[in-house]
């Protein structure tokens, strides 16, 4: 998990492919010790995902789900995998199950909101992402998603309020110019949107 976290949290140009190899090696060793642990199957699911073998990844997530269908961790990871490969509608029931099993965890709710936004249900996405913000008001990822969903739903004033909340928490948050640019574009402020676009490192989340 540490190797996976280091790989995925590093900027793409600085990612070391050897971290993926090490992640796969250690997950394989864990699986060999206990192939009936849902956690080892989940681990190999992500290992194969990071190698781009989605079919093999699916097999391990499916096995984890068979082994422990009432695990919040398993349901969250199965849902996250399906969302990551674009199966948004199929992901939502698993994420909703995870949210019921772990009601204090904002992550399943946040993932549901991102799935809803991905299929164009922006109003519903905003209604979900505000729940994730309520569970952890200092979670900038949740606030970022909520701000974007508000803008996409046409609730521009509320979106601006959420952007200011993010600025108060971390003035140098790297996604602020991106979100401000999206809001400016939605308001029809073309020049400001283009100027903010030039200041951002990313054009999506």
JSON list of C-alpha atoms in Angstrom, two decimals:
[
{"chain": "A", "resi": 1, "resn": "UNK", "atom": "CA", "xyz": [0.00, 0.00, 0.00]},
{"chain": "A", "resi": 2, "resn": "UNK", "atom": "CA", "xyz": [2.89, 2.37, 0.74]},
{"chain": "A", "resi": 3, "resn": "UNK", "atom": "CA", "xyz": [4.44, 1.77, -2.68]},
{"chain": "A", "resi": 4, "resn": "UNK", "atom": "CA", "xyz": [1.05, 2.27, -4.35]},
{"chain": "A", "resi": 5, "resn": "UNK", "atom": "CA", "xyz": [0.47, 5.50, -2.42]},
{"chain": "A", "resi": 6, "resn": "UNK", "atom": "CA", "xyz": [3.91, 6.84, -3.33]},
{"chain": "A", "resi": 7, "resn": "UNK", "atom": "CA", "xyz": [3.39, 6.03, -7.00]},
{"chain": "A", "resi": 8, "resn": "UNK", "atom": "CA", "xyz": [-0.08, 7.56, -7.25]},
{"chain": "A", "resi": 9, "resn": "UNK", "atom": "CA", "xyz": [0.71, 10.64, -5.16]},
{"chain": "A", "resi": 10, "resn": "UNK", "atom": "CA", "xyz": [3.81, 11.53, -7.20]},
{"chain": "A", "resi": 11, "resn": "UNK", "atom": "CA", "xyz": [3.47, 13.92, -10.16]},
{"chain": "A", "resi": 12, "resn": "UNK", "atom": "CA", "xyz": [3.27, 11.81, -13.37]},
{"chain": "A", "resi": 13, "resn": "UNK", "atom": "CA", "xyz": [6.73, 12.83, -14.67]},
{"chain": "A", "resi": 14, "resn": "UNK", "atom": "CA", "xyz": [8.29, 11.75, -11.35]},
{"chain": "A", "resi": 15, "resn": "UNK", "atom": "CA", "xyz": [6.54, 8.40, -10.96]},
{"chain": "A", "resi": 16, "resn": "UNK", "atom": "CA", "xyz": [8.86, 5.43, -10.63]},
{"chain": "A", "resi": 17, "resn": "UNK", "atom": "CA", "xyz": [7.57, 2.31, -12.45]},
{"chain": "A", "resi": 18, "resn": "UNK", "atom": "CA", "xyz": [9.58, 0.23, -9.97]},
{"chain": "A", "resi": 19, "resn": "UNK", "atom": "CA", "xyz": [7.07, 1.26, -7.29]},
{"chain": "A", "resi": 20, "resn": "UNK", "atom": "CA", "xyz": [4.35, -0.57, -9.24]},
{"chain": "A", "resi": 21, "resn": "UNK", "atom": "CA", "xyz": [6.62, -3.62, -9.53]},
{"chain": "A", "resi": 22, "resn": "UNK", "atom": "CA", "xyz": [7.26, -3.58, -5.77]},
{"chain": "A", "resi": 23, "resn": "UNK", "atom": "CA", "xyz": [3.57, -3.09, -5.03]},
{"chain": "A", "resi": 24, "resn": "UNK", "atom": "CA", "xyz": [2.72, -6.11, -7.19]},
{"chain": "A", "resi": 25, "resn": "UNK", "atom": "CA", "xyz": [5.50, -8.17, -5.60]},
{"chain": "A", "resi": 26, "resn": "UNK", "atom": "CA", "xyz": [4.36, -7.55, -2.04]},
{"chain": "A", "resi": 27, "resn": "UNK", "atom": "CA", "xyz": [0.67, -7.98, -2.78]},
{"chain": "A", "resi": 28, "resn": "UNK", "atom": "CA", "xyz": [1.50, -11.27, -4.54]},
{"chain": "A", "resi": 29, "resn": "UNK", "atom": "CA", "xyz": [3.46, -12.44, -1.50]},
{"chain": "A", "resi": 30, "resn": "UNK", "atom": "CA", "xyz": [0.56, -11.49, 0.80]},
{"chain": "A", "resi": 31, "resn": "UNK", "atom": "CA", "xyz": [-1.90, -13.31, -1.47]},
{"chain": "A", "resi": 32, "resn": "UNK", "atom": "CA", "xyz": [0.32, -16.42, -1.48]},
{"chain": "A", "resi": 33, "resn": "UNK", "atom": "CA", "xyz": [0.24, -16.46, 2.33]},
{"chain": "A", "resi": 34, "resn": "UNK", "atom": "CA", "xyz": [-3.57, -16.11, 2.44]},
{"chain": "A", "resi": 35, "resn": "UNK", "atom": "CA", "xyz": [-5.56, -16.26, -0.81]},
{"chain": "A", "resi": 36, "resn": "UNK", "atom": "CA", "xyz": [-8.77, -16.26, 1.24]},
{"chain": "A", "resi": 37, "resn": "UNK", "atom": "CA", "xyz": [-8.21, -12.81, 2.70]},
{"chain": "A", "resi": 38, "resn": "UNK", "atom": "CA", "xyz": [-10.37, -10.24, 0.88]},
{"chain": "A", "resi": 39, "resn": "UNK", "atom": "CA", "xyz": [-7.67, -7.63, 1.52]},
{"chain": "A", "resi": 40, "resn": "UNK", "atom": "CA", "xyz": [-5.07, -9.56, -0.46]},
{"chain": "A", "resi": 41, "resn": "UNK", "atom": "CA", "xyz": [-7.49, -9.93, -3.37]},
{"chain": "A", "resi": 42, "resn": "UNK", "atom": "CA", "xyz": [-8.26, -6.20, -3.24]},
{"chain": "A", "resi": 43, "resn": "UNK", "atom": "CA", "xyz": [-4.52, -5.53, -3.23]},
{"chain": "A", "resi": 44, "resn": "UNK", "atom": "CA", "xyz": [-3.92, -7.63, -6.32]},
{"chain": "A", "resi": 45, "resn": "UNK", "atom": "CA", "xyz": [-6.92, -5.95, -7.92]},
{"chain": "A", "resi": 46, "resn": "UNK", "atom": "CA", "xyz": [-5.22, -2.57, -7.63]},
{"chain": "A", "resi": 47, "resn": "UNK", "atom": "CA", "xyz": [-1.82, -4.03, -8.53]},
{"chain": "A", "resi": 48, "resn": "UNK", "atom": "CA", "xyz": [-3.20, -5.32, -11.84]},
{"chain": "A", "resi": 49, "resn": "UNK", "atom": "CA", "xyz": [-5.13, -2.08, -12.34]},
{"chain": "A", "resi": 50, "resn": "UNK", "atom": "CA", "xyz": [-1.90, -0.08, -12.08]},
{"chain": "A", "resi": 51, "resn": "UNK", "atom": "CA", "xyz": [-0.34, -2.41, -14.64]},
{"chain": "A", "resi": 52, "resn": "UNK", "atom": "CA", "xyz": [-3.25, -1.78, -17.00]},
{"chain": "A", "resi": 53, "resn": "UNK", "atom": "CA", "xyz": [-4.62, -5.35, -16.85]},
{"chain": "A", "resi": 54, "resn": "UNK", "atom": "CA", "xyz": [-8.23, -4.45, -16.08]},
{"chain": "A", "resi": 55, "resn": "UNK", "atom": "CA", "xyz": [-9.60, -7.93, -16.83]},
{"chain": "A", "resi": 56, "resn": "UNK", "atom": "CA", "xyz": [-7.29, -9.51, -14.26]},
{"chain": "A", "resi": 57, "resn": "UNK", "atom": "CA", "xyz": [-8.02, -6.68, -11.86]},
{"chain": "A", "resi": 58, "resn": "UNK", "atom": "CA", "xyz": [-11.75, -7.35, -12.18]},
{"chain": "A", "resi": 59, "resn": "UNK", "atom": "CA", "xyz": [-11.21, -11.03, -11.30]},
{"chain": "A", "resi": 60, "resn": "UNK", "atom": "CA", "xyz": [-9.54, -10.15, -8.00]},
{"chain": "A", "resi": 61, "resn": "UNK", "atom": "CA", "xyz": [-12.12, -7.53, -7.03]},
{"chain": "A", "resi": 62, "resn": "UNK", "atom": "CA", "xyz": [-14.88, -10.02, -7.83]},
{"chain": "A", "resi": 63, "resn": "UNK", "atom": "CA", "xyz": [-13.17, -12.61, -5.61]},
{"chain": "A", "resi": 64, "resn": "UNK", "atom": "CA", "xyz": [-12.84, -10.12, -2.74]},
{"chain": "A", "resi": 65, "resn": "UNK", "atom": "CA", "xyz": [-16.55, -9.38, -3.04]},
{"chain": "A", "resi": 66, "resn": "UNK", "atom": "CA", "xyz": [-17.41, -13.10, -2.90]},
{"chain": "A", "resi": 67, "resn": "UNK", "atom": "CA", "xyz": [-15.21, -13.54, 0.17]},
{"chain": "A", "resi": 68, "resn": "UNK", "atom": "CA", "xyz": [-16.55, -10.58, 2.17]},
{"chain": "A", "resi": 69, "resn": "UNK", "atom": "CA", "xyz": [-19.62, -8.85, 0.67]},
{"chain": "A", "resi": 70, "resn": "UNK", "atom": "CA", "xyz": [-20.36, -7.00, 3.92]},
{"chain": "A", "resi": 71, "resn": "UNK", "atom": "CA", "xyz": [-16.96, -5.32, 4.20]},
{"chain": "A", "resi": 72, "resn": "UNK", "atom": "CA", "xyz": [-17.07, -1.54, 3.79]},
{"chain": "A", "resi": 73, "resn": "UNK", "atom": "CA", "xyz": [-13.47, -1.60, 2.54]},
{"chain": "A", "resi": 74, "resn": "UNK", "atom": "CA", "xyz": [-14.22, -4.22, -0.11]},
{"chain": "A", "resi": 75, "resn": "UNK", "atom": "CA", "xyz": [-17.39, -2.48, -1.28]},
{"chain": "A", "resi": 76, "resn": "UNK", "atom": "CA", "xyz": [-15.58, 0.87, -1.46]},
{"chain": "A", "resi": 77, "resn": "UNK", "atom": "CA", "xyz": [-12.68, -0.57, -3.44]},
{"chain": "A", "resi": 78, "resn": "UNK", "atom": "CA", "xyz": [-14.93, -2.49, -5.82]},
{"chain": "A", "resi": 79, "resn": "UNK", "atom": "CA", "xyz": [-16.92, 0.69, -6.43]},
{"chain": "A", "resi": 80, "resn": "UNK", "atom": "CA", "xyz": [-13.75, 2.76, -6.83]},
{"chain": "A", "resi": 81, "resn": "UNK", "atom": "CA", "xyz": [-12.39, 0.27, -9.38]},
{"chain": "A", "resi": 82, "resn": "UNK", "atom": "CA", "xyz": [-15.61, 0.32, -11.42]},
{"chain": "A", "resi": 83, "resn": "UNK", "atom": "CA", "xyz": [-15.64, 4.12, -11.32]},
{"chain": "A", "resi": 84, "resn": "UNK", "atom": "CA", "xyz": [-12.00, 4.23, -12.41]},
{"chain": "A", "resi": 85, "resn": "UNK", "atom": "CA", "xyz": [-12.74, 2.21, -15.56]},
{"chain": "A", "resi": 86, "resn": "UNK", "atom": "CA", "xyz": [-15.80, 4.32, -16.41]},
{"chain": "A", "resi": 87, "resn": "UNK", "atom": "CA", "xyz": [-18.55, 1.97, -15.16]},
{"chain": "A", "resi": 88, "resn": "UNK", "atom": "CA", "xyz": [-20.20, 4.72, -13.14]},
{"chain": "A", "resi": 89, "resn": "UNK", "atom": "CA", "xyz": [-23.72, 3.31, -12.89]},
{"chain": "A", "resi": 90, "resn": "UNK", "atom": "CA", "xyz": [-22.41, -0.10, -11.87]},
{"chain": "A", "resi": 91, "resn": "UNK", "atom": "CA", "xyz": [-20.18, 1.50, -9.23]},
{"chain": "A", "resi": 92, "resn": "UNK", "atom": "CA", "xyz": [-22.93, 3.40, -7.41]},
{"chain": "A", "resi": 93, "resn": "UNK", "atom": "CA", "xyz": [-24.66, 0.41, -5.70]},
{"chain": "A", "resi": 94, "resn": "UNK", "atom": "CA", "xyz": [-21.34, -0.81, -4.26]},
{"chain": "A", "resi": 95, "resn": "UNK", "atom": "CA", "xyz": [-20.42, 2.67, -3.05]},
{"chain": "A", "resi": 96, "resn": "UNK", "atom": "CA", "xyz": [-23.88, 3.13, -1.54]},
{"chain": "A", "resi": 97, "resn": "UNK", "atom": "CA", "xyz": [-23.44, -0.19, 0.29]},
{"chain": "A", "resi": 98, "resn": "UNK", "atom": "CA", "xyz": [-20.08, 1.00, 1.61]},
{"chain": "A", "resi": 99, "resn": "UNK", "atom": "CA", "xyz": [-21.67, 4.25, 2.78]},
{"chain": "A", "resi": 100, "resn": "UNK", "atom": "CA", "xyz": [-24.30, 2.29, 4.72]},
{"chain": "A", "resi": 101, "resn": "UNK", "atom": "CA", "xyz": [-21.64, 0.07, 6.31]},
{"chain": "A", "resi": 102, "resn": "UNK", "atom": "CA", "xyz": [-19.38, 3.00, 7.25]},
{"chain": "A", "resi": 103, "resn": "UNK", "atom": "CA", "xyz": [-21.66, 6.05, 7.71]},
{"chain": "A", "resi": 104, "resn": "UNK", "atom": "CA", "xyz": [-18.89, 8.22, 9.21]},
{"chain": "A", "resi": 105, "resn": "UNK", "atom": "CA", "xyz": [-16.56, 7.77, 6.21]},
{"chain": "A", "resi": 106, "resn": "UNK", "atom": "CA", "xyz": [-16.89, 10.57, 3.61]},
{"chain": "A", "resi": 107, "resn": "UNK", "atom": "CA", "xyz": [-15.09, 8.64, 0.87]},
{"chain": "A", "resi": 108, "resn": "UNK", "atom": "CA", "xyz": [-17.98, 6.45, -0.39]},
{"chain": "A", "resi": 109, "resn": "UNK", "atom": "CA", "xyz": [-20.29, 9.48, -0.50]},
{"chain": "A", "resi": 110, "resn": "UNK", "atom": "CA", "xyz": [-17.67, 11.51, -2.36]},
{"chain": "A", "resi": 111, "resn": "UNK", "atom": "CA", "xyz": [-17.19, 8.71, -4.89]},
{"chain": "A", "resi": 112, "resn": "UNK", "atom": "CA", "xyz": [-20.96, 8.46, -5.44]},
{"chain": "A", "resi": 113, "resn": "UNK", "atom": "CA", "xyz": [-21.12, 12.19, -6.13]},
{"chain": "A", "resi": 114, "resn": "UNK", "atom": "CA", "xyz": [-18.32, 11.88, -8.71]},
{"chain": "A", "resi": 115, "resn": "UNK", "atom": "CA", "xyz": [-20.14, 9.01, -10.42]},
{"chain": "A", "resi": 116, "resn": "UNK", "atom": "CA", "xyz": [-23.35, 11.06, -10.60]},
{"chain": "A", "resi": 117, "resn": "UNK", "atom": "CA", "xyz": [-21.46, 14.01, -12.07]},
{"chain": "A", "resi": 118, "resn": "UNK", "atom": "CA", "xyz": [-19.79, 11.74, -14.63]},
{"chain": "A", "resi": 119, "resn": "UNK", "atom": "CA", "xyz": [-23.19, 10.74, -16.02]},
{"chain": "A", "resi": 120, "resn": "UNK", "atom": "CA", "xyz": [-24.45, 14.33, -16.06]},
{"chain": "A", "resi": 121, "resn": "UNK", "atom": "CA", "xyz": [-26.62, 14.26, -12.93]},
{"chain": "A", "resi": 122, "resn": "UNK", "atom": "CA", "xyz": [-25.06, 17.43, -11.53]},
{"chain": "A", "resi": 123, "resn": "UNK", "atom": "CA", "xyz": [-27.83, 18.43, -9.12]},
{"chain": "A", "resi": 124, "resn": "UNK", "atom": "CA", "xyz": [-27.78, 14.99, -7.50]},
{"chain": "A", "resi": 125, "resn": "UNK", "atom": "CA", "xyz": [-23.98, 15.08, -7.43]},
{"chain": "A", "resi": 126, "resn": "UNK", "atom": "CA", "xyz": [-24.05, 18.39, -5.53]},
{"chain": "A", "resi": 127, "resn": "UNK", "atom": "CA", "xyz": [-26.58, 16.99, -3.06]},
{"chain": "A", "resi": 128, "resn": "UNK", "atom": "CA", "xyz": [-24.25, 14.06, -2.38]},
{"chain": "A", "resi": 129, "resn": "UNK", "atom": "CA", "xyz": [-20.98, 15.99, -2.26]},
{"chain": "A", "resi": 130, "resn": "UNK", "atom": "CA", "xyz": [-22.37, 18.37, 0.36]},
{"chain": "A", "resi": 131, "resn": "UNK", "atom": "CA", "xyz": [-22.89, 15.30, 2.56]},
{"chain": "A", "resi": 132, "resn": "UNK", "atom": "CA", "xyz": [-19.20, 14.42, 2.15]},
{"chain": "A", "resi": 133, "resn": "UNK", "atom": "CA", "xyz": [-18.24, 17.99, 3.11]},
{"chain": "A", "resi": 134, "resn": "UNK", "atom": "CA", "xyz": [-20.47, 17.78, 6.20]},
{"chain": "A", "resi": 135, "resn": "UNK", "atom": "CA", "xyz": [-18.68, 14.61, 7.31]},
{"chain": "A", "resi": 136, "resn": "UNK", "atom": "CA", "xyz": [-15.26, 16.30, 7.05]},
{"chain": "A", "resi": 137, "resn": "UNK", "atom": "CA", "xyz": [-15.37, 20.09, 6.45]},
{"chain": "A", "resi": 138, "resn": "UNK", "atom": "CA", "xyz": [-11.56, 20.26, 6.13]},
{"chain": "A", "resi": 139, "resn": "UNK", "atom": "CA", "xyz": [-11.36, 17.67, 3.36]},
{"chain": "A", "resi": 140, "resn": "UNK", "atom": "CA", "xyz": [-10.31, 19.78, 0.38]},
{"chain": "A", "resi": 141, "resn": "UNK", "atom": "CA", "xyz": [-10.99, 16.99, -2.11]},
{"chain": "A", "resi": 142, "resn": "UNK", "atom": "CA", "xyz": [-14.61, 16.84, -0.96]},
{"chain": "A", "resi": 143, "resn": "UNK", "atom": "CA", "xyz": [-14.94, 20.62, -1.08]},
{"chain": "A", "resi": 144, "resn": "UNK", "atom": "CA", "xyz": [-13.35, 20.74, -4.54]},
{"chain": "A", "resi": 145, "resn": "UNK", "atom": "CA", "xyz": [-15.80, 18.18, -5.89]},
{"chain": "A", "resi": 146, "resn": "UNK", "atom": "CA", "xyz": [-18.71, 20.02, -4.27]},
{"chain": "A", "resi": 147, "resn": "UNK", "atom": "CA", "xyz": [-17.64, 23.36, -5.79]},
{"chain": "A", "resi": 148, "resn": "UNK", "atom": "CA", "xyz": [-17.38, 21.81, -9.25]},
{"chain": "A", "resi": 149, "resn": "UNK", "atom": "CA", "xyz": [-20.73, 20.05, -8.95]},
{"chain": "A", "resi": 150, "resn": "UNK", "atom": "CA", "xyz": [-22.40, 23.29, -7.83]},
{"chain": "A", "resi": 151, "resn": "UNK", "atom": "CA", "xyz": [-21.02, 25.15, -10.85]},
{"chain": "A", "resi": 152, "resn": "UNK", "atom": "CA", "xyz": [-22.03, 22.38, -13.25]},
{"chain": "A", "resi": 153, "resn": "UNK", "atom": "CA", "xyz": [-25.51, 22.38, -11.69]},
{"chain": "A", "resi": 154, "resn": "UNK", "atom": "CA", "xyz": [-25.80, 26.10, -12.40]},
{"chain": "A", "resi": 155, "resn": "UNK", "atom": "CA", "xyz": [-25.63, 27.13, -8.72]},
{"chain": "A", "resi": 156, "resn": "UNK", "atom": "CA", "xyz": [-22.90, 29.69, -9.39]},
{"chain": "A", "resi": 157, "resn": "UNK", "atom": "CA", "xyz": [-23.24, 31.77, -6.23]},
{"chain": "A", "resi": 158, "resn": "UNK", "atom": "CA", "xyz": [-23.03, 28.66, -4.06]},
{"chain": "A", "resi": 159, "resn": "UNK", "atom": "CA", "xyz": [-20.04, 27.50, -6.10]},
{"chain": "A", "resi": 160, "resn": "UNK", "atom": "CA", "xyz": [-18.27, 30.80, -5.43]},
{"chain": "A", "resi": 161, "resn": "UNK", "atom": "CA", "xyz": [-18.96, 30.43, -1.70]},
{"chain": "A", "resi": 162, "resn": "UNK", "atom": "CA", "xyz": [-17.40, 26.97, -1.72]},
{"chain": "A", "resi": 163, "resn": "UNK", "atom": "CA", "xyz": [-14.33, 28.26, -3.54]},
{"chain": "A", "resi": 164, "resn": "UNK", "atom": "CA", "xyz": [-13.85, 30.89, -0.84]},
{"chain": "A", "resi": 165, "resn": "UNK", "atom": "CA", "xyz": [-14.16, 28.18, 1.83]},
{"chain": "A", "resi": 166, "resn": "UNK", "atom": "CA", "xyz": [-11.34, 26.26, 0.12]},
{"chain": "A", "resi": 167, "resn": "UNK", "atom": "CA", "xyz": [-9.22, 29.43, -0.03]},
{"chain": "A", "resi": 168, "resn": "UNK", "atom": "CA", "xyz": [-9.64, 29.97, 3.72]},
{"chain": "A", "resi": 169, "resn": "UNK", "atom": "CA", "xyz": [-8.49, 26.40, 4.43]},
{"chain": "A", "resi": 170, "resn": "UNK", "atom": "CA", "xyz": [-5.49, 26.50, 2.07]},
{"chain": "A", "resi": 171, "resn": "UNK", "atom": "CA", "xyz": [-4.80, 29.66, 0.04]},
{"chain": "A", "resi": 172, "resn": "UNK", "atom": "CA", "xyz": [-2.23, 27.84, -2.12]},
{"chain": "A", "resi": 173, "resn": "UNK", "atom": "CA", "xyz": [-4.47, 24.86, -2.96]},
{"chain": "A", "resi": 174, "resn": "UNK", "atom": "CA", "xyz": [-3.32, 23.79, -6.43]},
{"chain": "A", "resi": 175, "resn": "UNK", "atom": "CA", "xyz": [-6.85, 23.29, -7.76]},
{"chain": "A", "resi": 176, "resn": "UNK", "atom": "CA", "xyz": [-8.11, 26.79, -6.90]},
{"chain": "A", "resi": 177, "resn": "UNK", "atom": "CA", "xyz": [-7.25, 28.40, -10.28]},
{"chain": "A", "resi": 178, "resn": "UNK", "atom": "CA", "xyz": [-8.91, 25.48, -12.09]},
{"chain": "A", "resi": 179, "resn": "UNK", "atom": "CA", "xyz": [-12.11, 25.83, -10.07]},
{"chain": "A", "resi": 180, "resn": "UNK", "atom": "CA", "xyz": [-12.15, 29.63, -10.32]},
{"chain": "A", "resi": 181, "resn": "UNK", "atom": "CA", "xyz": [-11.66, 29.32, -14.07]},
{"chain": "A", "resi": 182, "resn": "UNK", "atom": "CA", "xyz": [-14.59, 26.93, -14.34]},
{"chain": "A", "resi": 183, "resn": "UNK", "atom": "CA", "xyz": [-16.78, 29.37, -12.40]},
{"chain": "A", "resi": 184, "resn": "UNK", "atom": "CA", "xyz": [-15.66, 32.29, -14.57]},
{"chain": "A", "resi": 185, "resn": "UNK", "atom": "CA", "xyz": [-16.45, 30.31, -17.72]},
{"chain": "A", "resi": 186, "resn": "UNK", "atom": "CA", "xyz": [-19.92, 29.45, -16.39]},
{"chain": "A", "resi": 187, "resn": "UNK", "atom": "CA", "xyz": [-20.49, 33.17, -15.74]},
{"chain": "A", "resi": 188, "resn": "UNK", "atom": "CA", "xyz": [-19.48, 34.02, -19.30]},
{"chain": "A", "resi": 189, "resn": "UNK", "atom": "CA", "xyz": [-16.29, 35.78, -18.18]},
{"chain": "A", "resi": 190, "resn": "UNK", "atom": "CA", "xyz": [-14.18, 34.53, -21.07]},
{"chain": "A", "resi": 191, "resn": "UNK", "atom": "CA", "xyz": [-11.01, 36.57, -20.52]},
{"chain": "A", "resi": 192, "resn": "UNK", "atom": "CA", "xyz": [-10.84, 35.77, -16.81]},
{"chain": "A", "resi": 193, "resn": "UNK", "atom": "CA", "xyz": [-11.49, 32.08, -17.50]},
{"chain": "A", "resi": 194, "resn": "UNK", "atom": "CA", "xyz": [-8.66, 31.94, -20.03]},
{"chain": "A", "resi": 195, "resn": "UNK", "atom": "CA", "xyz": [-6.30, 33.81, -17.69]},
{"chain": "A", "resi": 196, "resn": "UNK", "atom": "CA", "xyz": [-7.03, 31.35, -14.87]},
{"chain": "A", "resi": 197, "resn": "UNK", "atom": "CA", "xyz": [-6.62, 28.43, -17.27]},
{"chain": "A", "resi": 198, "resn": "UNK", "atom": "CA", "xyz": [-3.09, 29.68, -17.94]},
{"chain": "A", "resi": 199, "resn": "UNK", "atom": "CA", "xyz": [-2.31, 29.60, -14.21]},
{"chain": "A", "resi": 200, "resn": "UNK", "atom": "CA", "xyz": [-3.47, 26.08, -13.47]},
{"chain": "A", "resi": 201, "resn": "UNK", "atom": "CA", "xyz": [-1.41, 22.90, -13.56]},
{"chain": "A", "resi": 202, "resn": "UNK", "atom": "CA", "xyz": [-4.47, 20.73, -14.24]},
{"chain": "A", "resi": 203, "resn": "UNK", "atom": "CA", "xyz": [-7.59, 20.96, -16.37]},
{"chain": "A", "resi": 204, "resn": "UNK", "atom": "CA", "xyz": [-9.49, 18.12, -14.72]},
{"chain": "A", "resi": 205, "resn": "UNK", "atom": "CA", "xyz": [-9.61, 16.22, -11.44]}
]
